[in-house]
Structures are given as structure tokens and as C-alpha cells.
mmCIF file of C-alpha atoms in Angstrom:
data_model
loop_
_atom_site.group_PDB
_atom_site.id
_atom_site.type_symbol
_atom_site.label_atom_id
_atom_site.label_comp_id
_atom_site.label_asym_id
_atom_site.label_seq_id
_atom_site.Cartn_x
_atom_site.Cartn_y
_atom_site.Cartn_z
ATOM 1 C CA UNK A 1 89.263 24.399 32.254
ATOM 2 C CA UNK A 2 90.186 22.630 35.399
ATOM 3 C CA UNK A 3 87.252 23.760 37.309
ATOM 4 C CA UNK A 4 86.985 25.645 40.696
ATOM 5 C CA UNK A 5 89.298 24.058 43.197
ATOM 6 C CA UNK A 6 88.924 24.116 47.070
ATOM 7 C CA UNK A 7 91.411 23.114 49.712
ATOM 8 C CA UNK A 8 91.114 21.378 52.155
ATOM 9 C CA UNK A 9 87.989 19.266 51.460
ATOM 10 C CA UNK A 10 87.513 18.654 54.986
ATOM 11 C CA UNK A 11 88.655 20.357 58.206
ATOM 12 C CA UNK A 12 88.026 19.381 61.855
ATOM 13 C CA UNK A 13 89.062 21.874 64.437
ATOM 14 C CA UNK A 14 88.482 22.526 68.150
ATOM 15 C CA UNK A 15 86.402 25.425 69.160
ATOM 16 C CA UNK A 16 88.396 28.804 69.553
ATOM 17 C CA UNK A 17 91.097 27.702 66.796
ATOM 18 C CA UNK A 18 91.540 29.532 63.450
ATOM 19 C CA UNK A 19 91.105 28.102 60.202
ATOM 20 C CA UNK A 20 91.885 29.142 56.684
ATOM 21 C CA UNK A 21 90.477 27.747 53.350
ATOM 22 C CA UNK A 22 91.743 28.455 49.875
ATOM 23 C CA UNK A 23 89.748 28.609 46.544
ATOM 24 C CA UNK A 24 91.412 28.579 43.155
ATOM 25 C CA UNK A 25 88.810 29.799 40.496
ATOM 26 C CA UNK A 26 88.555 29.021 36.935
ATOM 27 C CA UNK A 27 91.515 30.742 35.241
ATOM 28 C CA UNK A 28 90.379 34.194 33.786
ATOM 29 C CA UNK A 29 87.246 34.383 35.786
ATOM 30 C CA UNK A 30 87.304 37.734 37.470
ATOM 31 C CA UNK A 31 84.411 37.313 39.815
ATOM 32 C CA UNK A 32 84.691 35.089 42.909
ATOM 33 C CA UNK A 33 82.129 34.110 45.594
ATOM 34 C CA UNK A 34 82.072 32.449 48.933
ATOM 35 C CA UNK A 35 78.973 30.744 50.130
ATOM 36 C CA UNK A 36 78.059 28.719 53.304
ATOM 37 C CA UNK A 37 75.759 25.798 53.257
ATOM 38 C CA UNK A 38 74.286 24.042 56.347
ATOM 39 C CA UNK A 39 72.562 20.786 56.235
ATOM 40 C CA UNK A 40 69.085 20.857 54.413
ATOM 41 C CA UNK A 41 69.528 24.417 53.262
ATOM 42 C CA UNK A 42 70.702 26.021 50.032
ATOM 43 C CA UNK A 43 73.937 27.889 49.777
ATOM 44 C CA UNK A 44 74.010 31.319 51.493
ATOM 45 C CA UNK A 45 76.049 34.114 49.981
ATOM 46 C CA UNK A 46 78.950 35.341 52.113
ATOM 47 C CA UNK A 47 81.101 37.666 50.075
ATOM 48 C CA UNK A 48 82.049 38.540 46.433
ATOM 49 C CA UNK A 49 85.333 39.783 44.759
ATOM 50 C CA UNK A 50 85.702 41.486 41.462
ATOM 51 C CA UNK A 51 89.322 40.764 40.633
ATOM 52 C CA UNK A 52 91.127 41.671 43.799
ATOM 53 C CA UNK A 53 88.421 44.139 45.239
ATOM 54 C CA UNK A 54 85.934 42.746 47.864
ATOM 55 C CA UNK A 55 82.777 44.458 46.756
ATOM 56 C CA UNK A 56 80.061 42.964 48.927
ATOM 57 C CA UNK A 57 79.943 41.172 52.229
ATOM 58 C CA UNK A 58 76.741 39.581 53.742
ATOM 59 C CA UNK A 59 75.658 40.394 57.327
ATOM 60 C CA UNK A 60 76.381 36.615 57.968
ATOM 61 C CA UNK A 61 80.091 37.435 57.637
ATOM 62 C CA UNK A 62 80.754 38.341 61.274
ATOM 63 C CA UNK A 63 84.051 40.233 62.218
ATOM 64 C CA UNK A 64 85.622 36.697 62.936
ATOM 65 C CA UNK A 65 85.571 36.024 59.098
ATOM 66 C CA UNK A 66 87.930 37.628 56.586
ATOM 67 C CA UNK A 67 88.382 36.975 52.955
ATOM 68 C CA UNK A 68 91.187 38.035 50.614
ATOM 69 C CA UNK A 69 91.852 37.710 46.936
ATOM 70 C CA UNK A 70 95.255 39.508 46.903
ATOM 71 C CA UNK A 71 96.258 39.165 43.203
ATOM 72 C CA UNK A 72 92.764 38.678 41.640
ATOM 73 C CA UNK A 73 93.323 34.889 41.330
ATOM 74 C CA UNK A 74 93.008 32.473 44.236
ATOM 75 C CA UNK A 75 91.118 33.503 47.358
ATOM 76 C CA UNK A 76 91.323 32.618 50.999
ATOM 77 C CA UNK A 77 88.737 32.706 53.616
ATOM 78 C CA UNK A 78 89.798 32.782 57.310
ATOM 79 C CA UNK A 79 87.666 32.046 60.413
ATOM 80 C CA UNK A 80 89.154 33.171 63.697
ATOM 81 C CA UNK A 81 88.206 31.779 67.153
ATOM 82 C CA UNK A 82 85.828 29.220 65.554
ATOM 83 C CA UNK A 83 82.614 28.269 67.129
ATOM 84 C CA UNK A 84 80.388 25.195 66.792
ATOM 85 C CA UNK A 85 77.892 27.163 64.837
ATOM 86 C CA UNK A 86 80.589 27.707 62.094
ATOM 87 C CA UNK A 87 80.277 24.045 61.229
ATOM 88 C CA UNK A 88 79.010 23.980 57.708
ATOM 89 C CA UNK A 89 80.054 23.467 54.045
ATOM 90 C CA UNK A 90 81.982 26.621 52.513
ATOM 91 C CA UNK A 91 81.549 26.719 48.932
ATOM 92 C CA UNK A 92 83.446 28.896 46.403
ATOM 93 C CA UNK A 93 82.264 29.886 42.971
ATOM 94 C CA UNK A 94 83.625 31.903 40.203
ATOM 95 C CA UNK A 95 82.130 33.391 37.001
ATOM 96 C CA UNK A 96 83.645 35.174 34.035
ATOM 97 C CA UNK A 97 81.328 38.274 34.842
ATOM 98 C CA UNK A 98 79.085 39.746 32.243
ATOM 99 C CA UNK A 99 75.352 39.669 31.947
ATOM 100 C CA UNK A 100 73.717 36.665 33.693
ATOM 101 C CA UNK A 101 76.905 34.644 33.803
ATOM 102 C CA UNK A 102 76.057 31.411 35.706
ATOM 103 C CA UNK A 103 78.317 30.576 38.763
ATOM 104 C CA UNK A 104 80.640 27.534 38.737
ATOM 105 C CA UNK A 105 81.044 25.932 42.098
ATOM 106 C CA UNK A 106 83.909 24.118 43.713
ATOM 107 C CA UNK A 107 83.410 20.983 45.691
ATOM 108 C CA UNK A 108 83.630 22.896 48.996
ATOM 109 C CA UNK A 109 85.283 22.553 52.285
ATOM 110 C CA UNK A 110 83.380 20.915 54.945
ATOM 111 C CA UNK A 111 84.281 22.455 58.295
ATOM 112 C CA UNK A 112 83.586 20.582 61.585
ATOM 113 C CA UNK A 113 84.107 22.478 64.875
ATOM 114 C CA UNK A 114 84.157 20.274 67.939
ATOM 115 C CA UNK B 1 64.117 40.480 50.605
ATOM 116 C CA UNK B 2 64.333 38.120 47.760
ATOM 117 C CA UNK B 3 63.372 34.594 48.610
ATOM 118 C CA UNK B 4 62.885 31.344 46.533
ATOM 119 C CA UNK B 5 60.686 28.665 47.796
ATOM 120 C CA UNK B 6 60.832 25.188 46.363
ATOM 121 C CA UNK B 7 58.414 22.360 46.629
ATOM 122 C CA UNK B 8 58.285 19.603 47.261
ATOM 123 C CA UNK B 9 60.945 19.483 49.912
ATOM 124 C CA UNK B 10 61.771 15.819 49.132
ATOM 125 C CA UNK B 11 60.550 13.135 46.741
ATOM 126 C CA UNK B 12 60.890 9.358 46.816
ATOM 127 C CA UNK B 13 60.136 7.833 43.495
ATOM 128 C CA UNK B 14 60.442 4.651 41.412
ATOM 129 C CA UNK B 15 63.111 4.319 38.722
ATOM 130 C CA UNK B 16 61.438 5.218 35.377
ATOM 131 C CA UNK B 17 58.955 7.614 36.886
ATOM 132 C CA UNK B 18 58.839 11.164 35.730
ATOM 133 C CA UNK B 19 59.460 13.973 38.404
ATOM 134 C CA UNK B 20 58.331 17.514 38.469
ATOM 135 C CA UNK B 21 59.367 20.211 40.997
ATOM 136 C CA UNK B 22 58.881 23.843 41.246
ATOM 137 C CA UNK B 23 60.287 27.198 42.495
ATOM 138 C CA UNK B 24 58.297 30.406 43.393
ATOM 139 C CA UNK B 25 59.296 33.831 44.511
ATOM 140 C CA UNK B 26 57.339 36.862 45.532
ATOM 141 C CA UNK B 27 59.977 38.937 43.500
ATOM 142 C CA UNK B 28 60.466 39.009 39.782
ATOM 143 C CA UNK B 29 63.542 37.304 38.464
ATOM 144 C CA UNK B 30 65.049 37.866 35.061
ATOM 145 C CA UNK B 31 67.028 34.651 34.998
ATOM 146 C CA UNK B 32 66.202 31.208 36.549
ATOM 147 C CA UNK B 33 68.976 28.678 37.179
ATOM 148 C CA UNK B 34 68.565 25.069 38.175
ATOM 149 C CA UNK B 35 71.491 23.235 39.911
ATOM 150 C CA UNK B 36 71.896 19.778 41.039
ATOM 151 C CA UNK B 37 74.163 18.864 44.060
ATOM 152 C CA UNK B 38 75.513 15.380 44.905
ATOM 153 C CA UNK B 39 76.593 14.348 48.404
ATOM 154 C CA UNK B 40 79.688 15.905 49.348
ATOM 155 C CA UNK B 41 80.048 18.143 46.134
ATOM 156 C CA UNK B 42 79.265 21.464 44.978
ATOM 157 C CA UNK B 43 76.242 22.406 43.042
ATOM 158 C CA UNK B 44 76.488 21.865 39.123
ATOM 159 C CA UNK B 45 74.528 23.845 36.700
ATOM 160 C CA UNK B 46 71.852 21.913 34.847
ATOM 161 C CA UNK B 47 69.844 24.415 33.012
ATOM 162 C CA UNK B 48 69.714 28.296 32.693
ATOM 163 C CA UNK B 49 66.663 30.149 31.732
ATOM 164 C CA UNK B 50 66.865 33.706 30.439
ATOM 165 C CA UNK B 51 63.369 34.718 29.009
ATOM 166 C CA UNK B 52 59.901 34.613 30.318
ATOM 167 C CA UNK B 53 58.029 31.712 28.992
ATOM 168 C CA UNK B 54 61.191 29.907 27.805
ATOM 169 C CA UNK B 55 61.362 25.994 27.700
ATOM 170 C CA UNK B 56 64.880 24.673 27.625
ATOM 171 C CA UNK B 57 65.735 20.936 27.839
ATOM 172 C CA UNK B 58 69.035 18.979 28.649
ATOM 173 C CA UNK B 59 68.680 15.500 27.944
ATOM 174 C CA UNK B 60 65.961 14.186 30.203
ATOM 175 C CA UNK B 61 65.559 17.383 32.026
ATOM 176 C CA UNK B 62 63.401 20.223 30.872
ATOM 177 C CA UNK B 63 62.708 23.567 32.676
ATOM 178 C CA UNK B 64 60.405 26.408 32.052
ATOM 179 C CA UNK B 65 60.586 30.036 33.048
ATOM 180 C CA UNK B 66 57.221 31.129 34.042
ATOM 181 C CA UNK B 67 55.220 33.876 32.425
ATOM 182 C CA UNK B 68 54.928 35.863 35.515
ATOM 183 C CA UNK B 69 58.686 35.756 36.085
ATOM 184 C CA UNK B 70 57.997 34.671 39.674
ATOM 185 C CA UNK B 71 58.306 30.853 38.967
ATOM 186 C CA UNK B 72 60.020 28.208 37.396
ATOM 187 C CA UNK B 73 59.691 24.407 36.802
ATOM 188 C CA UNK B 74 61.906 21.412 36.506
ATOM 189 C CA UNK B 75 60.918 18.133 35.096
ATOM 190 C CA UNK B 76 62.928 14.879 34.816
ATOM 191 C CA UNK B 77 61.570 12.095 32.560
ATOM 192 C CA UNK B 78 62.196 8.365 32.968
ATOM 193 C CA UNK B 79 64.207 8.851 36.202
ATOM 194 C CA UNK B 80 67.369 6.757 36.863
ATOM 195 C CA UNK B 81 69.257 6.108 40.008
ATOM 196 C CA UNK B 82 71.931 8.593 39.199
ATOM 197 C CA UNK B 83 69.325 11.386 39.286
ATOM 198 C CA UNK B 84 69.492 11.055 42.990
ATOM 199 C CA UNK B 85 70.580 14.311 44.651
ATOM 200 C CA UNK B 86 69.292 17.906 45.748
ATOM 201 C CA UNK B 87 68.037 20.210 43.101
ATOM 202 C CA UNK B 88 68.224 23.799 43.701
ATOM 203 C CA UNK B 89 66.690 26.822 41.914
ATOM 204 C CA UNK B 90 68.548 30.003 41.805
ATOM 205 C CA UNK B 91 68.222 33.588 40.678
ATOM 206 C CA UNK B 92 70.354 36.606 40.463
ATOM 207 C CA UNK B 93 69.968 39.157 43.349
ATOM 208 C CA UNK B 94 68.741 42.538 42.863
ATOM 209 C CA UNK B 95 72.296 43.895 43.809
ATOM 210 C CA UNK B 96 73.631 43.329 40.251
ATOM 211 C CA UNK B 97 76.924 41.728 41.499
ATOM 212 C CA UNK B 98 75.974 38.476 39.848
ATOM 213 C CA UNK B 99 75.447 36.738 43.183
ATOM 214 C CA UNK B 100 72.788 34.135 43.406
ATOM 215 C CA UNK B 101 69.993 33.637 45.662
ATOM 216 C CA UNK B 102 69.125 29.860 46.144
ATOM 217 C CA UNK B 103 65.945 27.958 47.279
ATOM 218 C CA UNK B 104 66.202 25.534 49.981
ATOM 219 C CA UNK B 105 66.194 22.495 47.589
ATOM 220 C CA UNK B 106 64.407 19.546 46.594
ATOM 221 C CA UNK B 107 65.963 16.092 47.594
ATOM 222 C CA UNK B 108 65.103 13.430 45.142
ATOM 223 C CA UNK B 109 65.582 9.739 46.067
ATOM 224 C CA UNK B 110 65.130 7.138 43.291
ATOM 225 C CA UNK B 111 64.414 3.515 44.122
ATOM 226 C CA UNK B 112 65.816 1.083 41.544
#
């Protein structure tokens, strides 16, 4: 069990640029979640995958955000035309599914939009 | 919607002191989870509670699932400097997707 891995750990970009983050969940975890966390707040849900199917998206996920999990393993989160308000920590979590399975989080990608 | 409120927002204590923090909700939760987050890292699960009234320990940490199912408490005994961090309570959303709702966190600072 190597844990949830996220890449990159830090990303600095200029406003208007596109960015893509990657998440590798714990192997055999079929559920994958993306969260966003701003300073002084708890993580906020963005989207959820069961295997390769994206089953839920938060209203926080504007049309500039898109997430994929093409083979049911790793996932990517893309933000197009970044805005300064997108600056946050983006956290990925996975779980094996089943009743009340806790989420296991990666160490996140810290995005700074200048 | 479902919301979790944590108190206190922050605590500054002396090493060796005991700590108590809580989490409340206007909605019933069937599971309560406590996570700790160190700076620059993701949240790490400390304790999971699955039954009303349950009291569970993990080393110096003890957490309780409130009888009303609308609150939970986390206690840390004999605090040490490495207890510094942000403590979050979390519970599963009503959507049954396994996603978690998080409180806003309690920031703990320990003075050696």
C-alpha cells in the first residue's frame, strides 16, 4: 500500500493558463474523490468517480473544471483559463467502497494563480 | 444542507495538557470521522466512530459518538509538540456516495 499519490505537489501558473493535476489512488480502490481546500477551511467536495464513471459533481465544479478517470485507475483534474480564485490545495482521496469506508487522502497539489 | 461546526476554532496549549474539541451538526450522522492535517499534507484518519454512544481510543486520542448522533468529541491527553496541526471532523453525506462533509477544523498549537 503506497498510499494516494498526487502530482505535482506545487503548481504556480499565470491567470488564464490551463493546468492539469494527476492522482494515483491506492490500488484496487474503486472510489476516487477530488476535494478543494482553501486556507482556514475544511476540504470541500468537487467530484466523485466509481471506477471510470463520474457519478457526482459539486456546484463548485464550474465548466472550466473537468475530471477524468479513463481506465478506472488514475485520475486527472484540469482547470482551464485559471483565475486567481482557483488558488487552493486540490486533494485527491480514494476508498475501497462499501459501507462507511473511510477516505484516504493524498498530500494534495497546491495551486497558486498569479 | 448538511454542515458540521467545530469548536474551538483554535487552541494554544502547554505541552502536557489535555485537549478537548467538539463537532456538532443540525443533521444526524451515522458515522463520525476525525482527521488530522499537518501543514502541506493531506488529512490523515485518526479515529472512526460507527455507533451512537461509542467511545474509541487510539493511543492518547479518545473520541466519542454522541448519543443524539448530532455531535462528536475528540480528546487528546498529555499533549506533545507533534500534536500540532488541524483537526477535522467529518461525516458521510446523505447522497450515499461515500463522500465526506468536513467541519472547518480546530487548529492546535502546543508550546513546549
